Coordinates of C-alpha atoms and ligand atoms in Angstrom, one line a residue:
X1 CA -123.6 20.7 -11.0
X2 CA -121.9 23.7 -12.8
X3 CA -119.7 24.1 -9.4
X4 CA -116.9 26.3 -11.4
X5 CA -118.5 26.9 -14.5
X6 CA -121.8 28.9 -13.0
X7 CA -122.6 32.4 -14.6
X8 CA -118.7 32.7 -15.1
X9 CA -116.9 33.1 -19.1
X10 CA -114.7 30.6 -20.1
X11 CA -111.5 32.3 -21.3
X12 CA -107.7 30.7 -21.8
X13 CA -108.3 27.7 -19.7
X14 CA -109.9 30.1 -16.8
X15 CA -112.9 30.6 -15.5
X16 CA -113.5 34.6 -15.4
X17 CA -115.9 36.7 -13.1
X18 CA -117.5 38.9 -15.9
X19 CA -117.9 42.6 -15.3
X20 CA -121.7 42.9 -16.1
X21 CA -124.5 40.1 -15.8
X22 CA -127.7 39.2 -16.8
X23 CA -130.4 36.8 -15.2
X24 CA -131.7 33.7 -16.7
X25 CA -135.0 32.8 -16.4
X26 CA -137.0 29.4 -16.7
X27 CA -139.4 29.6 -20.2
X28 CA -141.7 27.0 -18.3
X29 CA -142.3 29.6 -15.2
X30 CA -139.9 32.5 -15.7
X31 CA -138.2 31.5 -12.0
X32 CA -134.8 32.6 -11.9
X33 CA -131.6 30.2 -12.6
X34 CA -128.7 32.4 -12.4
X35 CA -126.8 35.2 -13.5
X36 CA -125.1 34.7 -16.2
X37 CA -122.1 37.0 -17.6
X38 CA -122.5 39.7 -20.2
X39 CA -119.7 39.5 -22.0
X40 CA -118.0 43.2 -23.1
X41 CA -116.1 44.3 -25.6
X42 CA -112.9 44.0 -24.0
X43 CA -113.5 40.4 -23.0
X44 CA -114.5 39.4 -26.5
X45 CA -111.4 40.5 -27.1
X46 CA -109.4 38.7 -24.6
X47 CA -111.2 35.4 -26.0
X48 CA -110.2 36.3 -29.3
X49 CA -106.4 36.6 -28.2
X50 CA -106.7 33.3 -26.2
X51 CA -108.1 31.4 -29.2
X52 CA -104.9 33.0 -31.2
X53 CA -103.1 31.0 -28.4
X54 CA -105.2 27.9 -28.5
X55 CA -105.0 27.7 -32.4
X56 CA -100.8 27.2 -31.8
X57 CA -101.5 25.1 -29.3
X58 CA -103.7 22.5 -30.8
X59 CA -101.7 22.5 -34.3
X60 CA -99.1 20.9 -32.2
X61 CA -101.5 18.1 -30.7
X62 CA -101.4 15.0 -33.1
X63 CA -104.6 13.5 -34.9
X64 CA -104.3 10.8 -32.2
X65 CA -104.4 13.2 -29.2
X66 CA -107.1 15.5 -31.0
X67 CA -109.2 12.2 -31.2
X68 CA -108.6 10.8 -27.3
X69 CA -109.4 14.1 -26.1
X70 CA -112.9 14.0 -27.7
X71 CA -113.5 10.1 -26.7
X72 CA -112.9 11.4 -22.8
X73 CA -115.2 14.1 -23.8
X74 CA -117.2 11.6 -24.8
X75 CA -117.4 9.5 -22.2
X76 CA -117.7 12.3 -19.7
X77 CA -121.2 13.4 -21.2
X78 CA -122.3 9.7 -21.0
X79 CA -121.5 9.8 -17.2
X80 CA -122.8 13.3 -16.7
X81 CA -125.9 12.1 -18.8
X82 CA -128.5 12.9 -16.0
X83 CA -127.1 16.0 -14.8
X84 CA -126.6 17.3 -18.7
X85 CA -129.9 16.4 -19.3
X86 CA -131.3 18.4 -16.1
X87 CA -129.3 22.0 -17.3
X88 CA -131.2 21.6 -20.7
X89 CA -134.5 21.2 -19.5
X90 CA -133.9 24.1 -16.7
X91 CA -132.6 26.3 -19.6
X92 CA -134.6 25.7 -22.6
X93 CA -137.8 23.7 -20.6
X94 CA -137.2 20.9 -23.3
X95 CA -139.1 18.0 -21.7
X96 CA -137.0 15.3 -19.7
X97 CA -137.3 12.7 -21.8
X98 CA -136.2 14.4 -25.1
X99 CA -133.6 16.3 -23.4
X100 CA -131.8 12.7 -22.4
X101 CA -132.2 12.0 -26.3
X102 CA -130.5 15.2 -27.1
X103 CA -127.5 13.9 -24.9
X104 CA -127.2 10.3 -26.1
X105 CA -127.1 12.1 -29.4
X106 CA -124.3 14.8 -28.2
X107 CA -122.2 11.5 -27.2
X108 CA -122.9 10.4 -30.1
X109 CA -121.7 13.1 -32.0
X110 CA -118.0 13.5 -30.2
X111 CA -117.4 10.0 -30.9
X112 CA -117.8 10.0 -34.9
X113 CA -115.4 13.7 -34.1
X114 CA -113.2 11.1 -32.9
X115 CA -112.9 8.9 -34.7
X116 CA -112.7 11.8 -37.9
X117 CA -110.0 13.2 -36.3
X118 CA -108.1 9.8 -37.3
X119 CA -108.8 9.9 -40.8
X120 CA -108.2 13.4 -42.2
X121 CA -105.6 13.3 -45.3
X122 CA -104.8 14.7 -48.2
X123 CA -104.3 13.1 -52.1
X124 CA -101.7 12.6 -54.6
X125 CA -102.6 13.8 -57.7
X126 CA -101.6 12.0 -61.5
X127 CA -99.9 15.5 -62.7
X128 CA -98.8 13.6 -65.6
X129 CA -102.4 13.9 -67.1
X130 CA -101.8 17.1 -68.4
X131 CA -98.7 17.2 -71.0
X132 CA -97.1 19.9 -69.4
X133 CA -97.2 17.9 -65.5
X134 CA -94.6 15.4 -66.6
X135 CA -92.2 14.8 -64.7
X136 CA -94.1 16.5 -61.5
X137 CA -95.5 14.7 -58.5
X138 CA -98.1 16.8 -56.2
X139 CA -100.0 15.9 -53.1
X140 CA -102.5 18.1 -51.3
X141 CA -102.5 18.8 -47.4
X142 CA -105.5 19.5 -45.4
X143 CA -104.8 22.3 -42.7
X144 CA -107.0 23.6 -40.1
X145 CA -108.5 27.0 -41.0
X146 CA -107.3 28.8 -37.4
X147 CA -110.1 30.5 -35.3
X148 CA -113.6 29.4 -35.7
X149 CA -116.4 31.4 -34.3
X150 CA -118.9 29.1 -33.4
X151 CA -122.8 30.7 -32.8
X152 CA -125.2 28.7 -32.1
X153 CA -129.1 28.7 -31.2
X154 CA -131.0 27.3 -28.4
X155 CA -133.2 24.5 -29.4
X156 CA -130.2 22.0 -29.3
X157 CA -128.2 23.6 -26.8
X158 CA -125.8 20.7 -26.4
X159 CA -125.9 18.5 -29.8
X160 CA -125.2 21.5 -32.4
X161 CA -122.4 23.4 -29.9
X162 CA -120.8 19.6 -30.3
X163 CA -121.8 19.8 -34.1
X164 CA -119.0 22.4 -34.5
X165 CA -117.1 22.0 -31.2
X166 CA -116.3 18.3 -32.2
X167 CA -115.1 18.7 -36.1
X168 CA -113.6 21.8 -34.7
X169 CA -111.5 20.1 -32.3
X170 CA -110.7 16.9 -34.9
X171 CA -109.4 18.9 -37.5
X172 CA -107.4 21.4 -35.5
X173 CA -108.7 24.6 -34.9
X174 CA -109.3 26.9 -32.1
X175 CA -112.8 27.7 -31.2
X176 CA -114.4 31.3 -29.7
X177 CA -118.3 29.8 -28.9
X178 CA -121.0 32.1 -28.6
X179 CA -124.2 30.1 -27.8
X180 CA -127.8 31.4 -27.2
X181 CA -128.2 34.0 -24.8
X182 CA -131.2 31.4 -23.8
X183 CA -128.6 28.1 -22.6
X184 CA -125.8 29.3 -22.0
X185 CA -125.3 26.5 -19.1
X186 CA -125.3 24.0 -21.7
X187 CA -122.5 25.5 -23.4
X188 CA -120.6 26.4 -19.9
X189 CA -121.1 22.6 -18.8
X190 CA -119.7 21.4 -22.0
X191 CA -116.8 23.4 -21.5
X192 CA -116.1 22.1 -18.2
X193 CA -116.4 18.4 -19.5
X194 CA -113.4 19.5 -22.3
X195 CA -111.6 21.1 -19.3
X196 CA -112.0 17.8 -17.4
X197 CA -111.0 15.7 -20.8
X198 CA -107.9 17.3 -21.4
X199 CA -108.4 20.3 -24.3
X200 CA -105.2 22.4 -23.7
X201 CA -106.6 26.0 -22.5
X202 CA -107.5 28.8 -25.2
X203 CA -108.7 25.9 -27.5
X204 CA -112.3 26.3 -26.7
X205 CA -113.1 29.9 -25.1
X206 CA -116.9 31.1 -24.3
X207 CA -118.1 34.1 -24.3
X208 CA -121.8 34.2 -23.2
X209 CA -124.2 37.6 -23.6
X210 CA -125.9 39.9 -26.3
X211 CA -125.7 38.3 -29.7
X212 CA -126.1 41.0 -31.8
X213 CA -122.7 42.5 -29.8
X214 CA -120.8 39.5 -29.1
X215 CA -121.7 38.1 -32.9
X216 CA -120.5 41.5 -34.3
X217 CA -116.9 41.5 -33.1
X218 CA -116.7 37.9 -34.1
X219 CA -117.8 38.3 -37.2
X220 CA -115.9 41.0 -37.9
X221 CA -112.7 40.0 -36.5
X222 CA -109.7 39.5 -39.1
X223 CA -108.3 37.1 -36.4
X224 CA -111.5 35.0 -37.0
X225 CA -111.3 32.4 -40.3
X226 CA -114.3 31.2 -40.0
X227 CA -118.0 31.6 -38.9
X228 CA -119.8 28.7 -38.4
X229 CA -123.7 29.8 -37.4
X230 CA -126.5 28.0 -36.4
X231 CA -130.2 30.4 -36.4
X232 CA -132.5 32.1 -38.2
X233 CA -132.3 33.5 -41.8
X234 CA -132.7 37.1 -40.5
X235 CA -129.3 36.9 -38.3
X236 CA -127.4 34.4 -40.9
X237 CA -128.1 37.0 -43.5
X238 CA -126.3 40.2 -41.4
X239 CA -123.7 37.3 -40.5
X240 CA -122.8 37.0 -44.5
X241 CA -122.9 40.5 -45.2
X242 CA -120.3 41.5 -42.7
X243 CA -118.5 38.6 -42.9
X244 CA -116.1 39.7 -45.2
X245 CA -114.1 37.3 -47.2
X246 CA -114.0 34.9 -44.2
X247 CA -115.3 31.5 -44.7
X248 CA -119.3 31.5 -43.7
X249 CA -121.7 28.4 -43.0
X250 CA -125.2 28.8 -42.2
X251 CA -127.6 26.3 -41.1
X252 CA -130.7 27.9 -41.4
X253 CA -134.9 27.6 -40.6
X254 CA -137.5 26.2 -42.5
X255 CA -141.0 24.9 -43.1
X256 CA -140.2 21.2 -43.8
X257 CA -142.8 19.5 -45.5
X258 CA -143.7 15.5 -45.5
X259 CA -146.2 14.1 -48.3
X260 CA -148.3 11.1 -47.5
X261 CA -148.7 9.2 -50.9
X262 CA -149.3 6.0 -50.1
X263 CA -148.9 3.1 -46.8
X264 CA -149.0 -0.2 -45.7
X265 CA -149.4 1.0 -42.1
X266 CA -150.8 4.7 -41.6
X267 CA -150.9 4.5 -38.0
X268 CA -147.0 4.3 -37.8
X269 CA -147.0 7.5 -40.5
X270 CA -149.3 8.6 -38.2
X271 CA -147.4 8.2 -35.1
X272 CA -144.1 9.3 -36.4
X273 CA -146.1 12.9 -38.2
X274 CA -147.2 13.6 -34.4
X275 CA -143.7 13.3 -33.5
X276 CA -142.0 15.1 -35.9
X277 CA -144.2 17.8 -36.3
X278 CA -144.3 18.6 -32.4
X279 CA -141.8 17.3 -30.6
X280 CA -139.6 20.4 -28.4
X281 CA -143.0 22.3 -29.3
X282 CA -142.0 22.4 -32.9
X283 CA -138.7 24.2 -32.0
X284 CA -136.6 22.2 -34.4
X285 CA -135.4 23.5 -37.8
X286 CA -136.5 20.4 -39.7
X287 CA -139.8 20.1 -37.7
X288 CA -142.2 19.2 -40.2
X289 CA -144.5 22.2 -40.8
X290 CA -146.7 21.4 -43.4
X291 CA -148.0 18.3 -44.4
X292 CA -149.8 16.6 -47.7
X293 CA -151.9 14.1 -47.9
X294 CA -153.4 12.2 -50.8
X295 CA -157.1 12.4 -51.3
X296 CA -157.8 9.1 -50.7
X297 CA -156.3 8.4 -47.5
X298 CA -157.2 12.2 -46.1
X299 CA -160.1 12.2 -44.2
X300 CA -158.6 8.8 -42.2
X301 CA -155.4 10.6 -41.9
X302 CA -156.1 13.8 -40.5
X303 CA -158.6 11.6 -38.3
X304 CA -155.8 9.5 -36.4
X305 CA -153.6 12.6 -36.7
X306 CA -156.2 14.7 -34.5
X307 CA -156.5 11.8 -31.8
X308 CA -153.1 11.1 -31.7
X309 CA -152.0 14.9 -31.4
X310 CA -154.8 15.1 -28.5
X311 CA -153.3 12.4 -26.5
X312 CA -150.3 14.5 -26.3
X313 CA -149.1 15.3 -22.2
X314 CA -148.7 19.3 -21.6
X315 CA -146.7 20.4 -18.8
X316 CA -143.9 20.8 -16.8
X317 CA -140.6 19.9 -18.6
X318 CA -139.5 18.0 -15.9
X319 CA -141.8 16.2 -15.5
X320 CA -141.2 12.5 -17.3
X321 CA -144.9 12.0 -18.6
X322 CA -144.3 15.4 -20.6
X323 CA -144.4 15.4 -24.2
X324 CA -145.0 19.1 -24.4
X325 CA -144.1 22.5 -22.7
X326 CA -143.4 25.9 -23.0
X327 CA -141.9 27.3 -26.0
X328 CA -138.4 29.7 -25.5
X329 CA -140.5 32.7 -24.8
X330 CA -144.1 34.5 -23.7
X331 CA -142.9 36.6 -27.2
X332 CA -142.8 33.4 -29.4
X333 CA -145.8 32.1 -28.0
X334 CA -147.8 35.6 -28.6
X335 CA -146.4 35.4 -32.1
X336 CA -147.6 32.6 -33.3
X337 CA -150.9 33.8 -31.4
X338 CA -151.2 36.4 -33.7
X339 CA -150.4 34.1 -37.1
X340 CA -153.3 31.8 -36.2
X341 CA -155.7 35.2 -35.5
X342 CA -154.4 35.3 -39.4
X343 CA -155.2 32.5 -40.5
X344 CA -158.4 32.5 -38.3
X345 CA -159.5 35.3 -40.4
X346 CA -158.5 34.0 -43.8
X347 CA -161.2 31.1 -43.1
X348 CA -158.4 28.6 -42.2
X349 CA -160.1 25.8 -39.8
X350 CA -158.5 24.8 -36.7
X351 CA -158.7 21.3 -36.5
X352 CA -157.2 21.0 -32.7
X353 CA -155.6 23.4 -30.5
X354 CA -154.7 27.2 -31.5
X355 CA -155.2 28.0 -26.9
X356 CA -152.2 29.9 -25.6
X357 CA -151.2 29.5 -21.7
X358 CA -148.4 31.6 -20.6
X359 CA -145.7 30.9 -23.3
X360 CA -147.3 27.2 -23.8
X361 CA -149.0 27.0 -27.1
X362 CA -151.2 23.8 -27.4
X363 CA -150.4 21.5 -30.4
X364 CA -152.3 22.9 -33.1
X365 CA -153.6 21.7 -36.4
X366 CA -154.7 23.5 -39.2
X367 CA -156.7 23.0 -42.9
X368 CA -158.6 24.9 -45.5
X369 CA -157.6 28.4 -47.5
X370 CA -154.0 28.5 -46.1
X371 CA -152.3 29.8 -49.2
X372 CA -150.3 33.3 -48.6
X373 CA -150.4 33.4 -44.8
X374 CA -147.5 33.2 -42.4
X375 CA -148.4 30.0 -41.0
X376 CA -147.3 28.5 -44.2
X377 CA -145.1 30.2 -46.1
X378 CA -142.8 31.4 -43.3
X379 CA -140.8 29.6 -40.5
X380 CA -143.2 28.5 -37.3
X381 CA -141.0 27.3 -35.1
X382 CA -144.0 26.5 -32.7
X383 CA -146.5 23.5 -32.2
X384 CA -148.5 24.1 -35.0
X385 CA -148.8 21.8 -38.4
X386 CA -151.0 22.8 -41.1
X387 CA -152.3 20.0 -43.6
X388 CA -154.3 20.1 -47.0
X389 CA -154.9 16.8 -49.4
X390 CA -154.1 16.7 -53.3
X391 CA -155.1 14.8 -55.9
X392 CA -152.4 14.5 -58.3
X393 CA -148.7 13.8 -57.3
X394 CA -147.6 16.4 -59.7
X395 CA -149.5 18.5 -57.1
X396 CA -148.1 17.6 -53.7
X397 CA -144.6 18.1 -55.5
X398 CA -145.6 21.8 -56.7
X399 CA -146.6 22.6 -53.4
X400 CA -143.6 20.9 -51.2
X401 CA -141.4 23.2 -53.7
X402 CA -143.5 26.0 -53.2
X403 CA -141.1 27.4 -50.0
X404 CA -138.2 29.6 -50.1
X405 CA -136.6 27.4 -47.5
X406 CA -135.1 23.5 -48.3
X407 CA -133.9 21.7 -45.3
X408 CA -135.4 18.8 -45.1
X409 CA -138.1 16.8 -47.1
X410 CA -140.0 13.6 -45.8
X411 CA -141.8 11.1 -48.5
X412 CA -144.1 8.0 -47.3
X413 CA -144.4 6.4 -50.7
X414 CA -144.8 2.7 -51.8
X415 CA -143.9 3.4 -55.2
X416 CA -140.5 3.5 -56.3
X417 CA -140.9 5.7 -59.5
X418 CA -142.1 7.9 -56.8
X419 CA -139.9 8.3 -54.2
X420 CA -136.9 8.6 -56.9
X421 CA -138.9 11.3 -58.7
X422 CA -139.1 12.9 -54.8
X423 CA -135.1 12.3 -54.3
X424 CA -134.6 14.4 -57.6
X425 CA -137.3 16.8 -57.6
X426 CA -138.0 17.9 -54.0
X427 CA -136.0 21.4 -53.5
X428 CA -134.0 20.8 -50.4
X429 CA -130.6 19.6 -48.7
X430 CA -132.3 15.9 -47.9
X431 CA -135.1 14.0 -48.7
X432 CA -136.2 11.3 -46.2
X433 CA -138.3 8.4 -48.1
X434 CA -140.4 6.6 -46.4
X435 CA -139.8 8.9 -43.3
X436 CA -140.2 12.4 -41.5
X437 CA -138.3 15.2 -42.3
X438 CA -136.8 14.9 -39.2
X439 CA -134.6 12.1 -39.1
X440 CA -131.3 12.7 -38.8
X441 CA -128.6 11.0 -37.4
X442 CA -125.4 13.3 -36.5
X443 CA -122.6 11.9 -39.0
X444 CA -124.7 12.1 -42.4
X445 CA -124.3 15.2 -44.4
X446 CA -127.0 17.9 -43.3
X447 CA -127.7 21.2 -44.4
X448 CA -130.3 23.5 -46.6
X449 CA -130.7 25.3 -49.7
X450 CA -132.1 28.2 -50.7
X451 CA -133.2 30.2 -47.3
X452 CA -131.9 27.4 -45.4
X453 CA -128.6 27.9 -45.5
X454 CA -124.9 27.2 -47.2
X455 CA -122.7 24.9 -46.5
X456 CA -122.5 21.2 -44.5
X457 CA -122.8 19.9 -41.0
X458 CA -122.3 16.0 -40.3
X459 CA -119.0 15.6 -39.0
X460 CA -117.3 14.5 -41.7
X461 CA -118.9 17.5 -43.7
X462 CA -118.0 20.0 -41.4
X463 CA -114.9 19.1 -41.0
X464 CA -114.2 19.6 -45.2
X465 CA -115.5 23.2 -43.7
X466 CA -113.3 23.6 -41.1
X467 CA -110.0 23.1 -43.3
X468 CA -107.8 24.8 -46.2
X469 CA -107.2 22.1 -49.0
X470 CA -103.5 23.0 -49.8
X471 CA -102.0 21.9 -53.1
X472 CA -98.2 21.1 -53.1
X473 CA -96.6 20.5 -56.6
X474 CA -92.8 19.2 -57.2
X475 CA -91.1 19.8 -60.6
X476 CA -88.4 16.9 -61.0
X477 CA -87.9 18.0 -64.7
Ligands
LIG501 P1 -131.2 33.3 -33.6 O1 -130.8 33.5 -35.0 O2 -132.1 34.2 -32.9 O3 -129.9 33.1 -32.7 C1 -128.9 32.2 -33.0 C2 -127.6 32.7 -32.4 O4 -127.2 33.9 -33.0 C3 -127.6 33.0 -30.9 O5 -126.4 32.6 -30.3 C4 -127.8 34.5 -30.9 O6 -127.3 35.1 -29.7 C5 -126.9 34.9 -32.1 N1 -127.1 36.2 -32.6 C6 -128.2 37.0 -32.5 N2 -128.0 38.2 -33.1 C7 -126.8 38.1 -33.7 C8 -126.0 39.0 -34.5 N3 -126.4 40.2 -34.9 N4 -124.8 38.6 -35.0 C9 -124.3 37.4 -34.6 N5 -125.0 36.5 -33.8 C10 -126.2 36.9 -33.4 O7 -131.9 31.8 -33.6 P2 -132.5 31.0 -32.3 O8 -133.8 31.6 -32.0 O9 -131.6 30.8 -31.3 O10 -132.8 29.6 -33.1 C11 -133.9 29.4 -33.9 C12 -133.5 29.4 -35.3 O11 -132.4 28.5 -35.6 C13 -134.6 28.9 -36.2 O12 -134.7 29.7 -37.4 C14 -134.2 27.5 -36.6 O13 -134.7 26.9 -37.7 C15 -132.7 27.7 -36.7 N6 -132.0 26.4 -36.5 C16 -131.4 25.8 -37.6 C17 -130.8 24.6 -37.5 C18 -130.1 24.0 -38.7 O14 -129.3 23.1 -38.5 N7 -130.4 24.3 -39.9 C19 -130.7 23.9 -36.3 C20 -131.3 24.5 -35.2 C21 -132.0 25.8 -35.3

């Protein structure tokens, strides 16, 4: 496991001692890992002149060659499944189970980058539609960008690194990777699988260490054509104000919420709210965050909701019976803490939950005067779901929209009219109908508005992001 890779920057094909290091630590019992490099200055920089290598050499790689080299990728992950799997939980204390899901998903994920790496191309376009293009002909070219600086979070260590690792790779760019100080392992063993699959050296470069320094330089860096970040609002917005004119996406946070209108079969709306409102403790950008419920079917609702929530297995992350553990860090855990002291005070009732142990916060449900207060209006990003009933649908449509995030939306509706009037209305990148916000499978188009974020992930998406459309014009006249 992690023979080469361990504690060690990725840099031109090499695997470099760093000068300075820092320890990682379990979330679940703060025992030590590893040390793991602190990237300087100077070795930003010698990743940044690699990647100016790797960028010539993969524009000389055909589509063909860009698209076997992320099938053996591929493949790699699904033999190193266990052992993948194993890192995450270590690093991030995701429990087992889920952290296998992540990597079935990662797999996933290089495969559609292969098979998008086939069917990149440009257009011809009917310049004779305007009087003065006769007797012109005109195609446009897709090229890659050049160096992407990829930064990227730590709830889904492996699956969003191959959300801009994979598209990356297909449409021909080189690639500095910064991941979360949190799993870097994830992002060191994924380099080692490209290593092992064939990626020409300098292609894929990481730098591990600080954020706020490493993410600086990179951001900063003329040499850099593109930042592609995955976190909160608070770094993404620093991110676009230094960027420059360099192309920016964001994927941000948000407070995701579902509305229960109406179901033939509440305990599977039932079963799949527990899950998407706590699953990885609530760490996940579209986890759903608040949730409402019409009057009628409320009280049996929140109900089933409660017992279901209750049944959930605390504990270790590896162990396989574990449906929740600790969250990132102590700090998080004290955070939210302090929100529910808030809302505590603000006469909001706990309906189960709201205990702290160590940095594991138990599943926590909450109802009554929640207007105003953190827990609602801002980003969680902890096991805790807060739920009110309305009346009127005009109502539960008003208060989904009243966010100034828009990921994700989820609608459980049997009426048509409805769940079209969601699809239009409903402020946010995607609505899910008859579904949890949630859901996502890793080719469709994904990403936010408003706080959430700017621009598209999906492969295909990203991969739009990831090139210059260039527009080549012939005058025969
Ligand atoms: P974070 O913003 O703290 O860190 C994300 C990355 O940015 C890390 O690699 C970090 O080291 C780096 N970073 C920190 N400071 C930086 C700086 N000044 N300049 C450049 N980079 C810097 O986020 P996190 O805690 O790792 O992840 C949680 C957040 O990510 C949540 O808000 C969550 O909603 C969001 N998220 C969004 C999506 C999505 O697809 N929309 C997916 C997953 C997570």
């Amino acid at each position: 496991m992690l023979k080469e890779a361990q504690a060690k920057l990725y840099i031109n094909g090499k695997w470099q001692e760093g000068s300075d290091y820092y320890d990682l630590k379990s979330p679940y019992n703060g025992n030590f890992i590893t040390e793991v490099s602190l990237a300087t200055p100077e070795e930003v920089e010698e990743a940044l002149m690699s990647a100016e290598k790797g960028k010539e050499k993969i524009k000389k790689l055909t589509s063909l060659e860009r698209s076997k080299i992320l099938e053996r990728a591929s493949a790699i992950f699904e033999q190193r499944l266990e052992e993948c799997a194993q890192i995450l939980t270590l690093e991030n204390a995701k429990p087992i189970k889920s952290a296998r899901g992540e990597i079935r998903r990662t797999i996933e994920t290089y495969k559609f980058a292969a098979e998008e790496a086939k069917r990149i191309h440009g257009e011809t376009i009917p310049m004779d539609a305007a009087a003065s293009g006769v007797g012109r002909f005109a195609y446009t070219r897709k090229e890659p960008l050049g160096i992407i600086a990829a930064i990227t979070p730590f709830n889904f260590p492996f699956n969003l690194v191959a959300h801009k690792l994979g598209p990356a790779i297909a449409s021909g760019n080189s690639v500095v990777l910064k991941p979360a100080y949190q799993t870097p392992l994830s992002a060191l063993l994924t380099a080692e699988i490209f290593e092992e699959a064939g990626l020409p050296p300098g292609v894929l470069n990481v730098v591990t260490g600080r954020g706020s320094m490493i993410g600086d330089i990179l951001v900063r860096d003329s040499r850099v054509n593109m930042v592609t970040f995955t976190g909160s609002l608070e770094v993404g917005l620093g991110i676009k104000a230094k960027a420059g004119l360099k192309k920016v996406t964001l994927e941000l946070g948000s407070n995701s919420g579902l509305i229960v209108d109406s179901t033939d079969d509440l305990d599977e709306v039932v079963a799949k709210s527990v899950v998407g409102s706590f699953a990885f403790a609530g760490q996940v950008c579209i986890s759903i965050q608040r949730i409402y419920v019409q009057q009628r079917l409320y009280d049996e609702f929140v109900s089933k909701f409660v017992e279901r929530t209750q049944e959930l297995v605390k504990g270790d992350p590896r162990d396989e019976n574990t449906d929740i553990s600790a969250m990132i860090h102590l700090n998080e855990a004290e955070r939210i803490e302090q929100w529910l002291e808030e809302a505590k005070n603000s006469n909001a009732k706990i309906l189960c939950g709201g205990k702290r142990e160590g940095s594991l916060f138990e599943p926590t449900i909450i109802t009554d005067s929640l207007s105003n207060l953190s827990i609602n209006s801002d980003e969680a990003f902890a096991p805790i779901v807060t739920i009110q009933p309305y009346q009127e649908w005009e109502e539960a449509v008003a208060m989904i929209n009243d966010s100034s995030y828009g990921l994700h939306a989820g609608v459980f509706t049997n009426s048509m009219e409805k769940a079209f009037d969601a699809a239009e209305r409903i402020e946010v990148g995607g609505v899910m109908i008859n579904d949890i916000p949630s859901f996502r499978v890793d080719h469709m188009p994904y990403g936010g508005v408003k706080n959430s974020g700017i621009g598209k992930e999906g492969i295909k998406y990203s991969v739009e992001e990831m090139m210059n459309l260039k527009m080549i014009g012939f005058n025969f006249g």
